[in-house]
Short mmCIF file of C-alpha atoms and ligand atoms in Angstrom, two decimals:
data_model
loop_
_atom_site.label_atom_id
_atom_site.label_comp_id
_atom_site.label_asym_id
_atom_site.label_seq_id
_atom_site.Cartn_x
_atom_site.Cartn_y
_atom_site.Cartn_z
CA MET T 1 0.00 0.00 0.00
CA THR T 2 1.31 3.43 -0.82
CA ILE T 3 1.27 6.24 1.72
CA PHE T 4 -1.46 7.90 -0.35
CA GLU T 5 -3.72 4.87 -0.17
CA GLU T 6 -3.04 4.58 3.53
CA VAL T 7 -3.94 8.20 4.24
CA LYS T 8 -7.08 7.93 2.16
CA LYS T 9 -8.10 4.86 4.13
CA LEU T 10 -7.45 6.48 7.52
CA VAL T 11 -8.72 9.99 7.02
CA ASP T 12 -12.22 10.87 5.92
CA VAL T 13 -12.90 14.09 4.09
CA PRO T 14 -15.49 15.67 6.45
CA SER T 15 -13.35 15.32 9.57
CA SER T 16 -10.21 16.65 7.95
CA ALA T 17 -12.18 19.55 6.48
CA ARG T 18 -13.45 20.36 9.99
CA HIS T 19 -9.98 19.92 11.38
CA TYR T 20 -8.64 22.53 8.98
CA GLY T 21 -11.30 25.06 9.84
CA LEU T 22 -13.92 24.58 7.14
CA GLU T 23 -17.46 24.93 8.38
CA VAL T 24 -19.19 21.68 7.59
CA ASN T 25 -22.97 21.84 7.89
CA ARG T 26 -25.37 19.03 8.77
CA SER T 27 -25.64 17.77 5.26
CA ASN T 28 -21.84 17.65 4.95
CA MET T 29 -21.73 20.68 2.69
CA VAL T 30 -19.05 23.37 2.95
CA CYS T 31 -18.39 26.66 1.25
CA CYS T 32 -16.15 25.62 -1.59
CA PRO T 33 -12.48 26.43 -0.97
CA PHE T 34 -11.88 26.65 -4.71
CA HIS T 35 -14.28 29.39 -5.69
CA SER T 36 -15.87 32.12 -3.63
CA GLU T 37 -19.43 31.63 -2.51
CA ARG T 38 -21.72 32.38 0.42
CA THR T 39 -23.87 29.30 0.45
CA PRO T 40 -22.17 25.93 0.68
CA SER T 41 -22.27 24.00 -2.56
CA CYS T 42 -19.35 21.68 -2.01
CA LYS T 43 -20.49 18.26 -0.84
CA LEU T 44 -18.17 16.16 1.29
CA TYR T 45 -18.34 12.40 1.11
CA ASP T 46 -16.26 10.05 3.22
CA ARG T 47 -13.68 9.47 0.54
CA ASN T 48 -14.04 12.44 -1.80
CA PHE T 49 -15.68 15.78 -2.37
CA HIS T 50 -17.60 17.37 -5.19
CA CYS T 51 -18.47 21.02 -5.71
CA PHE T 52 -21.73 21.63 -7.51
CA GLY T 53 -20.77 25.25 -8.06
CA CYS T 54 -17.47 24.97 -9.89
CA GLY T 55 -17.26 21.23 -10.51
CA GLY T 56 -14.22 20.84 -8.27
CA HIS T 57 -13.72 17.20 -7.39
CA GLY T 58 -11.11 15.10 -5.64
CA ASP T 59 -10.10 13.09 -2.60
CA VAL T 60 -8.81 14.11 0.81
CA ILE T 61 -5.28 14.50 -0.50
CA SER T 62 -6.20 16.81 -3.34
CA LEU T 63 -8.34 18.81 -0.90
CA MET T 64 -5.34 19.38 1.39
CA GLN T 65 -3.17 20.19 -1.60
CA LYS T 66 -5.57 22.78 -2.91
CA LEU T 67 -6.23 24.29 0.51
CA PHE T 68 -2.60 24.72 1.41
CA GLY T 69 -0.85 24.68 -1.94
CA LEU T 70 1.02 21.50 -1.13
CA THR T 71 2.60 18.78 -3.20
CA PRO T 72 1.04 15.33 -2.72
CA ILE T 73 3.87 14.17 -0.49
CA GLU T 74 3.59 17.27 1.71
CA ALA T 75 -0.16 16.80 1.94
CA VAL T 76 0.17 13.35 3.49
CA SER T 77 2.72 14.51 6.06
CA ILE T 78 0.60 17.18 7.77
ZN1 ZN A 101 -16.47 25.25 -6.04
#
């Protein structure tokens, strides 16, 4: 198993989003970190996310990368 697969197995998207300060509402929606908006249109699933506003899509690692401008290997070490 690669480190990426391991992280994806251990960390779910909603809890890491909360951990990094995103406001996750009851239906697991957040304000999209990739475009500016006032009402949440980015849906968090356990293993990935999808934004209905801008079409942004990815897993927990790409979320961390986009939030913090990290490389994949940096994203798994935080
Ligand atoms: Zn978006």
